[in-house]
mmCIF file with all atom_site columns, C-alpha atoms in Angstrom:
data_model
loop_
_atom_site.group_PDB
_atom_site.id
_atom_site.type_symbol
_atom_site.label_atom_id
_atom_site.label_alt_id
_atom_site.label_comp_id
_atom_site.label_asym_id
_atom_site.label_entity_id
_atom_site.label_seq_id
_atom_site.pdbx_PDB_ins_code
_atom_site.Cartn_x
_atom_site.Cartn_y
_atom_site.Cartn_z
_atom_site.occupancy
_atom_site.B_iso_or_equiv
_atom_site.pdbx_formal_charge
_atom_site.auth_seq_id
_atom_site.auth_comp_id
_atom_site.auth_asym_id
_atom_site.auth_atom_id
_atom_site.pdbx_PDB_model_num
ATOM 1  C CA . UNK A 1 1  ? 0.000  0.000  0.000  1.00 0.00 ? 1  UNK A CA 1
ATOM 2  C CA . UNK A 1 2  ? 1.338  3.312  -0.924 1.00 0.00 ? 2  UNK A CA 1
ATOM 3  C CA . UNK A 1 3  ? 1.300  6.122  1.701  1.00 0.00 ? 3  UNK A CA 1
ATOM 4  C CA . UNK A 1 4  ? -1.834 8.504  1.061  1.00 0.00 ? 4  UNK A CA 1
ATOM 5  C CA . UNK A 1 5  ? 0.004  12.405 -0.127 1.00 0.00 ? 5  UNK A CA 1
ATOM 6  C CA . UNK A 1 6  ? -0.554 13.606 3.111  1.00 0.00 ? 6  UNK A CA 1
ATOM 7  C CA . UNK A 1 7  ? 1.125  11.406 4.862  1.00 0.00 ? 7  UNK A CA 1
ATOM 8  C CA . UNK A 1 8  ? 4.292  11.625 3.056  1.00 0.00 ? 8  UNK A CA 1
ATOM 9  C CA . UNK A 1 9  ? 7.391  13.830 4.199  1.00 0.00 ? 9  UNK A CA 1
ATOM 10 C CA . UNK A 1 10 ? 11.125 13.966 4.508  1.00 0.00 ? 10 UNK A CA 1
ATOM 11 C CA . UNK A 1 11 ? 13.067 15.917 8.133  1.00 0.00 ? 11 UNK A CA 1
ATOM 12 C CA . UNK A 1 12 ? 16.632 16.700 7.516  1.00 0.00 ? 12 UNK A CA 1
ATOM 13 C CA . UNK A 1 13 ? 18.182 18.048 11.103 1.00 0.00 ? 13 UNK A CA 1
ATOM 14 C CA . UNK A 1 14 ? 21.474 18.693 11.687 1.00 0.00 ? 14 UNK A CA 1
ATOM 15 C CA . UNK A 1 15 ? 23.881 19.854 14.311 1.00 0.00 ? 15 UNK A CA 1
ATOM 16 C CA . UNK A 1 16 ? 27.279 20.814 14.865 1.00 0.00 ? 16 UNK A CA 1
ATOM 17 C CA . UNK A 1 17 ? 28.865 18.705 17.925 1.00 0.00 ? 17 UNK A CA 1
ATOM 18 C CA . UNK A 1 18 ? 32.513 19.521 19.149 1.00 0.00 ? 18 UNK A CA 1
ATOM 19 C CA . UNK A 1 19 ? 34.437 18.192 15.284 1.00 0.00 ? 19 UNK A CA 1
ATOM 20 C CA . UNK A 1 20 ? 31.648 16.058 14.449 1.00 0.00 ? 20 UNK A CA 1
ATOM 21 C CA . UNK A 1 21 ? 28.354 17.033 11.408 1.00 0.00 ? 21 UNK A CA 1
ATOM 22 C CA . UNK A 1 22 ? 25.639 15.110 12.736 1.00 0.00 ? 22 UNK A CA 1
ATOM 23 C CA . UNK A 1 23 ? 22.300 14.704 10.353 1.00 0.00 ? 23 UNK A CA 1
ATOM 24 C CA . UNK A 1 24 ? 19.464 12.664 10.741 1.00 0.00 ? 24 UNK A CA 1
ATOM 25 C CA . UNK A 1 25 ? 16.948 12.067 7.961  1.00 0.00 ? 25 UNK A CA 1
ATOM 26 C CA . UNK A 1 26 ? 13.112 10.738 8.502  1.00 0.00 ? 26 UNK A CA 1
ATOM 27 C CA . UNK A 1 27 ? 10.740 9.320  6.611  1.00 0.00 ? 27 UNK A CA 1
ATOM 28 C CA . UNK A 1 28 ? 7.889  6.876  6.538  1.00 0.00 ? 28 UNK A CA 1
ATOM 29 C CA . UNK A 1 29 ? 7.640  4.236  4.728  1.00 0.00 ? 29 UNK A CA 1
ATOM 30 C CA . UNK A 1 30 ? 5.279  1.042  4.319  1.00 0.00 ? 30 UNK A CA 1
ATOM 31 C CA . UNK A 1 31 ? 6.572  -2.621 3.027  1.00 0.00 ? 31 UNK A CA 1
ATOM 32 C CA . UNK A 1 32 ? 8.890  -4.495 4.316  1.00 0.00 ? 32 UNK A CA 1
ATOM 33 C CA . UNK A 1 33 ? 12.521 -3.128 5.515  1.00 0.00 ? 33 UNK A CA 1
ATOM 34 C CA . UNK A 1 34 ? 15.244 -5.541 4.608  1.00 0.00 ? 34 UNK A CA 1
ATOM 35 C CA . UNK A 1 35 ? 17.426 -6.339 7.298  1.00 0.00 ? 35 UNK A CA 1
ATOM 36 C CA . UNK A 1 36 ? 20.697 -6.103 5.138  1.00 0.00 ? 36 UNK A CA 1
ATOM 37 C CA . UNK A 1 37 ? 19.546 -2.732 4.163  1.00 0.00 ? 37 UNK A CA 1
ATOM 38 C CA . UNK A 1 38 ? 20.256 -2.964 0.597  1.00 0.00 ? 38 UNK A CA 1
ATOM 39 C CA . UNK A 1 39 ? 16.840 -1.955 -0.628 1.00 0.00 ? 39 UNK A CA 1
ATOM 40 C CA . UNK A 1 40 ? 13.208 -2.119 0.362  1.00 0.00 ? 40 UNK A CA 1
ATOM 41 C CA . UNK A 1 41 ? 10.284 -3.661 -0.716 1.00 0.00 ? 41 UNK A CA 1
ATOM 42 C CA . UNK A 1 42 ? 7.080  -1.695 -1.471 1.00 0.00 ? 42 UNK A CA 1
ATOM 43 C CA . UNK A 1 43 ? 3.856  -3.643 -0.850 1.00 0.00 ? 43 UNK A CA 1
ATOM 44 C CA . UNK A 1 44 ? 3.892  -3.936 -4.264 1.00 0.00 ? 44 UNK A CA 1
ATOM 45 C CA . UNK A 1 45 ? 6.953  -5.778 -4.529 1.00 0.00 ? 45 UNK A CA 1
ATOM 46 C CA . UNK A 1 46 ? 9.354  -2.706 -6.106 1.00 0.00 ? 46 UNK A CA 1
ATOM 47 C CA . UNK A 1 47 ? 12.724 -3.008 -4.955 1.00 0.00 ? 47 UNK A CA 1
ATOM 48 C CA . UNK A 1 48 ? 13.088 0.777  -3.623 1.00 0.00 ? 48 UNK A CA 1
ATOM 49 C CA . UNK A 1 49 ? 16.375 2.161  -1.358 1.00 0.00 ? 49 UNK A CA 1
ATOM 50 C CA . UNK A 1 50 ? 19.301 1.231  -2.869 1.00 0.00 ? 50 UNK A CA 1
ATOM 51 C CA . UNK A 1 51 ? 21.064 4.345  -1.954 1.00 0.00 ? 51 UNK A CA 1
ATOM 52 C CA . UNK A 1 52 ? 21.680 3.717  2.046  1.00 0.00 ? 52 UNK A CA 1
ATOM 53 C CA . UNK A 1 53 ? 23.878 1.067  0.937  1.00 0.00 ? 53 UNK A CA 1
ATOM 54 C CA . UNK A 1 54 ? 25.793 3.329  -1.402 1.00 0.00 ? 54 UNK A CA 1
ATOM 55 C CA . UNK A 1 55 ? 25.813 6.261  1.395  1.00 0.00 ? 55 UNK A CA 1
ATOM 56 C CA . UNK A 1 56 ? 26.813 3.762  4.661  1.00 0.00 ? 56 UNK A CA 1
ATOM 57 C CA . UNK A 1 57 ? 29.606 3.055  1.876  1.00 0.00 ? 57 UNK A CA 1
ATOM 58 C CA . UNK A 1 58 ? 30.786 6.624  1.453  1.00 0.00 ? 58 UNK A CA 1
ATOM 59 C CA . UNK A 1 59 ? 30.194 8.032  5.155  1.00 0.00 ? 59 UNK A CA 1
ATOM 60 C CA . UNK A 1 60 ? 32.575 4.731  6.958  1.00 0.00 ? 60 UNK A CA 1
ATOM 61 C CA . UNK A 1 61 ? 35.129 6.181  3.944  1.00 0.00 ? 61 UNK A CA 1
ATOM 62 C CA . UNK A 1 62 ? 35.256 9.130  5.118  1.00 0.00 ? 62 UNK A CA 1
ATOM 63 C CA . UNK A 1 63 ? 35.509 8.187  8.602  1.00 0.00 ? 63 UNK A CA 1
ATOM 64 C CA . UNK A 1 64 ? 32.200 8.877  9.608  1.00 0.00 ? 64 UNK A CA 1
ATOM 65 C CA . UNK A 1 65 ? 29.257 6.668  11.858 1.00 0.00 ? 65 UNK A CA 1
ATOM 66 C CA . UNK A 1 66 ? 25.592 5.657  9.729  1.00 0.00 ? 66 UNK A CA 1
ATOM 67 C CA . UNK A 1 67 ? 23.407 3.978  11.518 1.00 0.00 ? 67 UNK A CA 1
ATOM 68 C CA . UNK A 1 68 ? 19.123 3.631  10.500 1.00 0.00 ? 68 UNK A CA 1
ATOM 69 C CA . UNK A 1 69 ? 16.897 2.293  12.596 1.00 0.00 ? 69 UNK A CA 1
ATOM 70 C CA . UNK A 1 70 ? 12.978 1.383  11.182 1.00 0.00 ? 70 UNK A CA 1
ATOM 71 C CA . UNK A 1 71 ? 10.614 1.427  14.019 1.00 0.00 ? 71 UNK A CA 1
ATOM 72 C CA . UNK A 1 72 ? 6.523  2.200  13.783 1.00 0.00 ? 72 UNK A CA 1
ATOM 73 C CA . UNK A 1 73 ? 6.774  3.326  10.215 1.00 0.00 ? 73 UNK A CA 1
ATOM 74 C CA . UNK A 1 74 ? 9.184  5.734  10.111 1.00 0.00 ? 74 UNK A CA 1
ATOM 75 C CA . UNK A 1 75 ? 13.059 5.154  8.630  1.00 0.00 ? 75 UNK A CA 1
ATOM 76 C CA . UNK A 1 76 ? 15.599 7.495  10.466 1.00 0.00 ? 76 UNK A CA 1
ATOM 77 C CA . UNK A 1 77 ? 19.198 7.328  9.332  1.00 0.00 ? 77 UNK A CA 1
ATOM 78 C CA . UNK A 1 78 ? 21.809 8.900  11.664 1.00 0.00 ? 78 UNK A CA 1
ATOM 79 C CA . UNK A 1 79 ? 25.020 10.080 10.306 1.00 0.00 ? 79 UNK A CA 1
ATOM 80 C CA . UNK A 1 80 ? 27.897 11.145 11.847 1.00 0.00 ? 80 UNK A CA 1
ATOM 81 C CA . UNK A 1 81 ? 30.888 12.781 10.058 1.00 0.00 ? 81 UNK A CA 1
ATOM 82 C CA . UNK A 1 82 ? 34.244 14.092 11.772 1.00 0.00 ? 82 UNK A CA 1
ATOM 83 C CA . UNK A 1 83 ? 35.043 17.508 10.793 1.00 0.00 ? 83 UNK A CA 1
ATOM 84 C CA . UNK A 1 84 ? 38.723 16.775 11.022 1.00 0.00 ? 84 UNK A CA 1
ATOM 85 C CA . UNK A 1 85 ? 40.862 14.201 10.069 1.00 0.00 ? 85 UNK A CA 1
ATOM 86 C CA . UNK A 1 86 ? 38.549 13.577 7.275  1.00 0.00 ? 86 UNK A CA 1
ATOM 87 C CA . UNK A 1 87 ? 40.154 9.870  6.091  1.00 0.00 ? 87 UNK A CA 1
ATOM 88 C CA . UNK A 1 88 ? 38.640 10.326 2.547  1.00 0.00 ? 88 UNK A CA 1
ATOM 89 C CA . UNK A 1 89 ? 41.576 12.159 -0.073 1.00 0.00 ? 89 UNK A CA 1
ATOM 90 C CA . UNK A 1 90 ? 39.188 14.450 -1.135 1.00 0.00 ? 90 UNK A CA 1
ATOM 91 C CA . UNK A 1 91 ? 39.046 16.241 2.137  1.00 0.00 ? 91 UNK A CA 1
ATOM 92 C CA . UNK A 1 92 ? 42.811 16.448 3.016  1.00 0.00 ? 92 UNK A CA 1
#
């Protein structure tokens, strides 16, 4: 089942912590979260979310914490990114 319009929304929060970006996104969802993360299935059986895989990828690279969690409907994903000693080459 697809989430009626007015249901639907995405929060983007973030926060500066001592040298760390922290940013949590939220959104809810309905089907079926996978527990390997790599995508989600809508009720009607579309593969969907195959970018968390591709950003937990890219924020451990640079050093950085992502974590999701899926609880009552709503997927949060937490990520936490050091603002120095970046390990990625494109930050040095």
């Amino acid at each position: 089942m697809e989430l009626p319009a007015s249901k639907r929304y995405i929060t983007v929060e973030s926060r500066l912590r001592k040298h760390w970006l922290n940013i949590q996104i939220k959104n809810p969802y309905t089907g079926k979260v996978r527990p390997n993360l790599e995508s989600t299935k809508s009720s009607t059986d579309v593969t969907r979310g195959l970018g968390v895989g591709i950003s937990r990828s890219i924020v451990e690279e640079m050093g950085g914490v992502f974590q999701w969690d899926a609880t009552d409907n709503v997927f949060t994903i937490n990520i936490n990114l050091p603002l120095v000693g970046l390990k990625h080459k494109d930050f040095q």
